[in-house]
Short mmCIF file of C-alpha atoms in Angstrom, two decimals:
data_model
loop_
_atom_site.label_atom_id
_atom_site.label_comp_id
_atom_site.label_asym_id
_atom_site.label_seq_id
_atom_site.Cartn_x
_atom_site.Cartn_y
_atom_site.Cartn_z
CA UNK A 1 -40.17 230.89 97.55
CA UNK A 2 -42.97 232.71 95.28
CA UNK A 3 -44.32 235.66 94.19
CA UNK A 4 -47.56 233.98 94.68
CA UNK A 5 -48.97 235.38 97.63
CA UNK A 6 -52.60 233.84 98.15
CA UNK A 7 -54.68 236.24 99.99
CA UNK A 8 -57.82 235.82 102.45
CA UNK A 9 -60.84 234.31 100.49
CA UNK A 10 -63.02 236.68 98.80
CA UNK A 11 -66.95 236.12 98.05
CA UNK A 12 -67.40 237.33 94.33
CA UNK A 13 -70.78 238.39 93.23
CA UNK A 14 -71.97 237.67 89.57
CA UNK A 15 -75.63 239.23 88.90
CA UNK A 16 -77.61 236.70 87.32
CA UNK A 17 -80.07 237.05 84.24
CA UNK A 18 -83.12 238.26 86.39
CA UNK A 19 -80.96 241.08 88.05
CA UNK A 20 -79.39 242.36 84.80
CA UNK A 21 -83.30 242.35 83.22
CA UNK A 22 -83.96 244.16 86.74
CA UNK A 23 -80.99 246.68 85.65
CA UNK A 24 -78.36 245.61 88.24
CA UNK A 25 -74.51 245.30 87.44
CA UNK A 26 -71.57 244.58 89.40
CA UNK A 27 -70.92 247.87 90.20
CA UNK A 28 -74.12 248.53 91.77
CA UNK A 29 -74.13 245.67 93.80
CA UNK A 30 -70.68 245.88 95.68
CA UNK A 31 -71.93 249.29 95.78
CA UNK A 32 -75.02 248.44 97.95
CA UNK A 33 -72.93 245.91 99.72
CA UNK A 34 -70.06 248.15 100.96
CA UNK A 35 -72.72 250.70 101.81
CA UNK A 36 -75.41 248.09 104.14
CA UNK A 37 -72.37 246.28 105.87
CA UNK A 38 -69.33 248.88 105.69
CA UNK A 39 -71.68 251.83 105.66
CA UNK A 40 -72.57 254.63 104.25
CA UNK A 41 -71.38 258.11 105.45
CA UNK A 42 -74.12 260.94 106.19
CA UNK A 43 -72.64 263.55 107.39
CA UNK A 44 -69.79 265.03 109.59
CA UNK A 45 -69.91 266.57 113.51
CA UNK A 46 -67.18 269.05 114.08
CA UNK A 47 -66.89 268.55 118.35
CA UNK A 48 -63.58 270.75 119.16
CA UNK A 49 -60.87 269.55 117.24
CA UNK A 50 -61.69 266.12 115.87
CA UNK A 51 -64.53 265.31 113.62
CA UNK A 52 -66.95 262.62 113.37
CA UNK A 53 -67.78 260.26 110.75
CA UNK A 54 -71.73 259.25 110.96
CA UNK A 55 -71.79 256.28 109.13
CA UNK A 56 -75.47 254.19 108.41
CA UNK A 57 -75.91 250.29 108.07
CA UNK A 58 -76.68 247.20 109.29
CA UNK A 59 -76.98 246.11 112.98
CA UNK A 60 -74.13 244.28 113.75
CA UNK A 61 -76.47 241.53 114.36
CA UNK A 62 -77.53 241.81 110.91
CA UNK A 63 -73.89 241.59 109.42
CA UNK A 64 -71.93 238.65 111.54
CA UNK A 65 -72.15 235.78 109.00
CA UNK A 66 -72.97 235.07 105.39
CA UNK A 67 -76.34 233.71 105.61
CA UNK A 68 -76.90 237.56 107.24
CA UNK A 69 -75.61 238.38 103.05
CA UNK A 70 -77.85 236.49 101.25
CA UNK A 71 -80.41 237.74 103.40
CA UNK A 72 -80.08 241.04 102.80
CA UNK A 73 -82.32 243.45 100.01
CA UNK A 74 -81.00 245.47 97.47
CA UNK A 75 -82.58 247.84 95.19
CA UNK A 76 -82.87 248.24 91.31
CA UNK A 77 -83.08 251.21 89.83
CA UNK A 78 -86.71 251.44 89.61
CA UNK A 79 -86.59 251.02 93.11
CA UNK A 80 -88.08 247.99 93.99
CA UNK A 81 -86.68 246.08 96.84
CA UNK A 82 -85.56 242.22 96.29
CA UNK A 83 -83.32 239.59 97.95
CA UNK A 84 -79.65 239.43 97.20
CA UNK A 85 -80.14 235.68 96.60
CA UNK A 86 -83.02 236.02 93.70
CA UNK A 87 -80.55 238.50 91.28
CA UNK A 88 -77.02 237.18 92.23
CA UNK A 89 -74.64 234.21 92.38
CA UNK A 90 -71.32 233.85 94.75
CA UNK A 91 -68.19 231.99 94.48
CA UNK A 92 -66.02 232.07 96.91
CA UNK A 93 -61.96 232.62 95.63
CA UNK A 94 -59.01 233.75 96.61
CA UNK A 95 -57.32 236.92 95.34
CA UNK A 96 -53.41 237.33 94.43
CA UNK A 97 -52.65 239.79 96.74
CA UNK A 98 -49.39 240.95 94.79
CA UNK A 99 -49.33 241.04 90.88
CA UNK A 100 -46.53 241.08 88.86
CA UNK A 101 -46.13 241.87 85.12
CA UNK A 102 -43.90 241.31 82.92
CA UNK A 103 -44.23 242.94 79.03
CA UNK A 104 -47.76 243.39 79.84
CA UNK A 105 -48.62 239.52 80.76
CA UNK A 106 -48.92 238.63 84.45
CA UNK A 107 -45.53 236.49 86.09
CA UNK A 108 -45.03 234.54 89.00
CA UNK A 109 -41.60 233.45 89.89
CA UNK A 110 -40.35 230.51 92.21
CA UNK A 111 -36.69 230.59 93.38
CA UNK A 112 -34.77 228.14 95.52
CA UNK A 113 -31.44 227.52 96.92
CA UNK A 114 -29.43 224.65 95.95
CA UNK A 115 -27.62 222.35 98.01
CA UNK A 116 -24.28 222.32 96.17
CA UNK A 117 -22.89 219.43 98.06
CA UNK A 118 -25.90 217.49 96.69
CA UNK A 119 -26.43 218.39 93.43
CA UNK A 120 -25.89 222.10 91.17
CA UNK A 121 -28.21 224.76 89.68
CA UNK A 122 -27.56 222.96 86.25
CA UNK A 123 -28.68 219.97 87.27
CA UNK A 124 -31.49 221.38 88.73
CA UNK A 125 -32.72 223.14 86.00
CA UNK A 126 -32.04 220.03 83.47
CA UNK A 127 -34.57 217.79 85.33
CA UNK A 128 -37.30 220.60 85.63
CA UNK A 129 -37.02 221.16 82.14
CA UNK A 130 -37.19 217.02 81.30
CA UNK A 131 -39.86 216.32 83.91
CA UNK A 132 -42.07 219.02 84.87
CA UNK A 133 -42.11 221.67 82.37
CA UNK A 134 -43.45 219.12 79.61
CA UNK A 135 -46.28 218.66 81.74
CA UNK A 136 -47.04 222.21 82.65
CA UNK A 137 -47.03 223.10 78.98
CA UNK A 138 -50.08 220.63 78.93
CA UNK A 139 -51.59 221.48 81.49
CA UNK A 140 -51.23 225.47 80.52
CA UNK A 141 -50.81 225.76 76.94
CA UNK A 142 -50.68 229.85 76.97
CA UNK A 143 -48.00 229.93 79.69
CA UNK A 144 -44.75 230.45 79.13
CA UNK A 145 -41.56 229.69 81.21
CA UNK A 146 -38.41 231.14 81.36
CA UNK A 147 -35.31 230.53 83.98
CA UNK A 148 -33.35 233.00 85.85
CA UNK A 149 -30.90 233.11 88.64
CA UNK A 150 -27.47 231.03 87.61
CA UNK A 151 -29.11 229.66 84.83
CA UNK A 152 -29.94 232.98 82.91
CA UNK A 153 -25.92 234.20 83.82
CA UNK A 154 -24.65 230.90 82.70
CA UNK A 155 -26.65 231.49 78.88
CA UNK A 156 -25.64 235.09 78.92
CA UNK A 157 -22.05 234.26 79.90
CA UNK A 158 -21.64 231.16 76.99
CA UNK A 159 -23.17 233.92 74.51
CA UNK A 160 -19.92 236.27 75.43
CA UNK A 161 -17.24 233.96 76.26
CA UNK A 162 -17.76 232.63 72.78
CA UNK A 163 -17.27 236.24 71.30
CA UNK A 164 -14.47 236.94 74.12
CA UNK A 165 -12.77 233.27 73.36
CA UNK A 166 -12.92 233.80 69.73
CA UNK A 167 -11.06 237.41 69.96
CA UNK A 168 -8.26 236.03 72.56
CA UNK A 169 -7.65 232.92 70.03
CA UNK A 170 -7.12 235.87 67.05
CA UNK A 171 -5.04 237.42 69.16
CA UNK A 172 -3.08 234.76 70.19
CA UNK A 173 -2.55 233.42 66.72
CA UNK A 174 -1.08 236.65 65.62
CA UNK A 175 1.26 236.73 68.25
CA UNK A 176 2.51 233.27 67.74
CA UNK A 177 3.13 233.84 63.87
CA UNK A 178 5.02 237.11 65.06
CA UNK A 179 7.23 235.45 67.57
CA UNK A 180 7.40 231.76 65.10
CA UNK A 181 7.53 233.79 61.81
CA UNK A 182 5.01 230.99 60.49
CA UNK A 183 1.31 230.79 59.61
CA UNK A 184 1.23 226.75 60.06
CA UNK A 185 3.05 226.67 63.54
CA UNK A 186 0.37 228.71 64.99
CA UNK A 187 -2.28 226.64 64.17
CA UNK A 188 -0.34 223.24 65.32
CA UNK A 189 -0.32 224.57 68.78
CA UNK A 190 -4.12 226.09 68.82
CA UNK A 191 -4.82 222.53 67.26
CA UNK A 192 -4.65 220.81 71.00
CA UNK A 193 -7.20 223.32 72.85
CA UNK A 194 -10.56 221.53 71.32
CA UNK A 195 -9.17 218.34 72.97
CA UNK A 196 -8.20 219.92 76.19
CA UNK A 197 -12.00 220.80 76.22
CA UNK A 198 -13.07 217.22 75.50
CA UNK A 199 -11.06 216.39 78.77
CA UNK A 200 -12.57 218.72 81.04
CA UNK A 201 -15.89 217.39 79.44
CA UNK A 202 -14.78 214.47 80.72
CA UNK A 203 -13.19 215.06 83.98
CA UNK A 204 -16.75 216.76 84.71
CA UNK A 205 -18.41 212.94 83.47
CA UNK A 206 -16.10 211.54 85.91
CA UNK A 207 -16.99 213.35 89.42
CA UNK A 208 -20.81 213.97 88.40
CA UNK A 209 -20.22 217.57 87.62
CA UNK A 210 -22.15 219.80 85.41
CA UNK A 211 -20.54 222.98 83.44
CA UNK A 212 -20.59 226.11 85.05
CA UNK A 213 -19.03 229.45 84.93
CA UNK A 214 -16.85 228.41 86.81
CA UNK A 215 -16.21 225.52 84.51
CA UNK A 216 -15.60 227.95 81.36
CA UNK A 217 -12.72 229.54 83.50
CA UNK A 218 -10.86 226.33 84.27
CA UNK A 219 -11.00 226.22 80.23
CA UNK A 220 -9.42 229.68 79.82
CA UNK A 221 -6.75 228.27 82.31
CA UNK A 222 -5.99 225.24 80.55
CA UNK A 223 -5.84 226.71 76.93
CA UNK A 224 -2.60 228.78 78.35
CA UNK A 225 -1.37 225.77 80.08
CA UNK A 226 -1.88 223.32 76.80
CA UNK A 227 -0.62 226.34 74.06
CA UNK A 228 2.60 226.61 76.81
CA UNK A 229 2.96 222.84 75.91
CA UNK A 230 3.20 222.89 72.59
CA UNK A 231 4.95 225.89 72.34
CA UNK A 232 7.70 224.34 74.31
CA UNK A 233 7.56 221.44 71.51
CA UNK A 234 7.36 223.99 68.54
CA UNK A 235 10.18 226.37 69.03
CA UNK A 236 12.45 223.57 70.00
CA UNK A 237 11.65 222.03 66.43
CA UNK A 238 12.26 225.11 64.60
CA UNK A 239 15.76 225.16 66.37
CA UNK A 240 16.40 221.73 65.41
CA UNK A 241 14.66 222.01 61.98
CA UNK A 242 17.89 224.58 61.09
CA UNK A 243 20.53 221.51 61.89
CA UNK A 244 18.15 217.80 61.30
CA UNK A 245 15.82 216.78 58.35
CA UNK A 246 12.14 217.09 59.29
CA UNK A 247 11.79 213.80 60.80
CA UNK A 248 14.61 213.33 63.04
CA UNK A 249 14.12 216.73 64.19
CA UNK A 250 10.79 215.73 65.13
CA UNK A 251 12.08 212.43 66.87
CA UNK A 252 14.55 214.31 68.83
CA UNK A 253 12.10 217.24 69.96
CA UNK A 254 9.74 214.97 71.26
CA UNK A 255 12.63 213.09 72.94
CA UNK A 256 13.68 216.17 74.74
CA UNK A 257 10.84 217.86 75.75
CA UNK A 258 9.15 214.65 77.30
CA UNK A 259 10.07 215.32 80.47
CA UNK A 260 9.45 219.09 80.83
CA UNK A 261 5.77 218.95 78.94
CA UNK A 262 4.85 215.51 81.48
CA UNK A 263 6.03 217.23 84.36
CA UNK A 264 4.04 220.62 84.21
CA UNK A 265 1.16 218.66 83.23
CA UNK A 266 1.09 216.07 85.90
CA UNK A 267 2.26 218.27 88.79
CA UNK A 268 -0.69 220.58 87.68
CA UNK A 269 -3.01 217.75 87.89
CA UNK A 270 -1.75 216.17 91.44
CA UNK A 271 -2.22 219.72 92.37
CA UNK A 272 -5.52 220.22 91.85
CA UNK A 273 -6.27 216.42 93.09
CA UNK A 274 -6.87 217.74 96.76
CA UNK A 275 -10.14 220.35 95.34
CA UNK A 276 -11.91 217.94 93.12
CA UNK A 277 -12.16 215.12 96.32
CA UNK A 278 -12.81 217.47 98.82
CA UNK A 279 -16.03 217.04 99.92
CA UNK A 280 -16.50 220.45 101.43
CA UNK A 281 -19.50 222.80 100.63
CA UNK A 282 -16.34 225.56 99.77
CA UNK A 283 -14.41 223.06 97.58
CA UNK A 284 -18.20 222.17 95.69
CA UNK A 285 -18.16 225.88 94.30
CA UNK A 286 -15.06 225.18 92.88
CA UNK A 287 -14.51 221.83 91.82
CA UNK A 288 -15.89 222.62 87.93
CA UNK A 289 -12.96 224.69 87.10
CA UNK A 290 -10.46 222.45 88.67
CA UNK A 291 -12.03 219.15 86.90
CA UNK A 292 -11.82 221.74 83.64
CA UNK A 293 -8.24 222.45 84.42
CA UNK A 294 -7.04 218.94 85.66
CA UNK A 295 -8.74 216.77 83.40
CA UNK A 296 -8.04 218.91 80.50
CA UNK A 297 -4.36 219.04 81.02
CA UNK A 298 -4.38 214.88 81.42
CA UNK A 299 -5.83 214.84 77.57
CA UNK A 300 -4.04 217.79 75.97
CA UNK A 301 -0.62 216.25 77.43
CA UNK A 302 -0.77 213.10 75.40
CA UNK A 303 -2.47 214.50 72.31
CA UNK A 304 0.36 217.49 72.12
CA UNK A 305 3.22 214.83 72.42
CA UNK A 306 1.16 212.98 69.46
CA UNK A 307 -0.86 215.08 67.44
CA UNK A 308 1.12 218.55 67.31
CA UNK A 309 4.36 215.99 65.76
CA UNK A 310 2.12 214.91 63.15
CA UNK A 311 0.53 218.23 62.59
CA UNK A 312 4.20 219.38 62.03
CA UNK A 313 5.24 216.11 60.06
CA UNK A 314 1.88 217.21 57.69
CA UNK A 315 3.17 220.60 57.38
CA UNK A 316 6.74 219.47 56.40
CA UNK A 317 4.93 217.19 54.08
CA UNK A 318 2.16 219.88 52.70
CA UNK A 319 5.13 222.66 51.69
CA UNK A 320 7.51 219.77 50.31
CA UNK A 321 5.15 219.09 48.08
CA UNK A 322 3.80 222.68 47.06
CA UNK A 323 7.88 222.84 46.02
CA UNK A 324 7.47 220.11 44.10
CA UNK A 325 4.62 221.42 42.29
CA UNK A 326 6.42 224.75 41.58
CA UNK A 327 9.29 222.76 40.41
CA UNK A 328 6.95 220.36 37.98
CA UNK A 329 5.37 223.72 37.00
CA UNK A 330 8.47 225.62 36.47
CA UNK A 331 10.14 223.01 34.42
CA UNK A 332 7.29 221.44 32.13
CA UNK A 333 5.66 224.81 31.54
CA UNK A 334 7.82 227.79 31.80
CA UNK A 335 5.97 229.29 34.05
CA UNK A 336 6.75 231.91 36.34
CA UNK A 337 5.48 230.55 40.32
#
């Protein structure tokens, strides 16, 4: 669909340089036109109640066909009588019959529905900006294009889930240091999240998908589901940090929380196994945030029973030797730390 609504063809009269040295504009000539073919109104007959338009001009023989236009006289303003066809050229157009404006510059808009079990509004809107726009541009170098529908929400909503996800991950830190009474541990468990991301990235490579809203709400769900993970690991460690040197209380966590961390994850993933193949116009709409969620879970599993060990082993590491330094400092220089 358009706004651009092509109206019935119109015959557009230019005078040409004879009729402007004979004094006659554009105005004068529709003027003379509307008056020998529409008419011109004389006067008005009361009879009774209605009233009576007399209205003077052509014979309707005189008006059926354009030859019957060129062949008609006008007058200058000196009064002389001459042919239409010696003081004025026609083109024939069409006229817009609805304008729209936009800041002050005229807009047309074309909208579509998509066929979601064929392909998405992102993808639609990636190949019309690869293929067609480029040449457009060429073709009209003062026009300027701009997308709407989905594609405008999607921009707007990346512009505030970035301020919203950046506010819940503050929040979320501080109530992890409150409830670990640690700055590091915190940031061990946020540490899986940007791979989680890199998996739904993936799982959306995989099944041909492209990211959606939709898609940036199966990655709110997974960043609970991965910080549960490793919060599972973390406490356990501190517990076992109080009663086992760093690494075998790292060896043993990881031990005993295998099971419980590899369960949730792949019982979440079998889960949502059922949406992502069904090939179902319903299941299309949401099948990003369950690639998001699924895929994302697969990654953030094996990286939190890897990375957030190390990430702990690095912190044992870091403040071992800061106590070492104080130590060194302490004893060589009789300093107070």
């Amino acid at each position: 669909r358009t706004s651009f609504d092509v109206g019935a063809p119109e015959i557009r009269l230019v005078p040409t340089e004879q009729g402007r040295a004979l004094g006659l504009s554009t105005q004068s000539l529709a003027q003379q036109l509307q008056q020998s073919f529409f008419g011109f109104e004389t006067q008005r007959i009361q009879r009774g109640r209605d009233e009576l338009r007399v209205r003077v001009r052509y014979p309707q023989d005189a008006r059926r066909t354009v030859t019957d236009l060129w062949d008609m006289q006008v007058r200058t303003p000196s009064g002389q009588s001459v042919a239409l066809a010696t003081v004025a050229t026609a083109s024939v157009e069409r006229s817009n019959r609805q304008r729209t404006r936009i800041d002050g510059r005229s807009a047309v808009w074309i909208s579509a529905n998509v066929d979601k079990e064929l392909t998405s509004p992102e993808a639609v809107v990636a190949d019309v900006r690869q293929r067609v726009l480029p040449k457009m541009r060429v073709r009209y170098p003062n026009t300027t294009f701009e997308f709407g529908g989905e594609a405008e929400e999607l921009k707007e909503f990346e512009v505030s889930f970035k301020r919203i996800t950046l506010g819940t991950l503050l929040v979320i830190y501080a109530v992890l240091a409150i409830a670990l009474r640690s700055y590091g541990a915190p940031l061990a468990i946020l540490a899986v999240i940007p791979f989680g991301i890199v998996g739904a990235i993936l799982g959306h490579w995989l099944h041909g998908l492209w990211f959606s809203m939709l898609s940036f709400f199966g990655v709110l769900a997974l960043s609970g589901v991965v910080i549960n993970d490793s919060l599972l690991l973390v406490t356990r460690y501190q517990a076992q940090r109080a009663v086992l040197a760093p690494p075998e209380a790292i060896k043993a966590v990881a031990a005993e929380r295998l099971r419980a961390i590899l369960l949730t994850s792949l019982t979440t993933y079998v889960g949502l196994v059922p949406l992502i193949a069904n090939p179902t116009a319903g299941a299309a709409y949401l099948k990003p945030a369950a690639a998001s969620l699924a895929y994302g879970i697969l990654v953030a599993t094996f990286i939190t029973l890897v990375f957030v060990p190390m990430l702990l082993m690095i912190g044992e590491d870091t403040r071992a030797g800061l106590q070492n330094l104080r130590a060194w400092l302490v004893s060589k220089h009789r300093v107070s730390v």
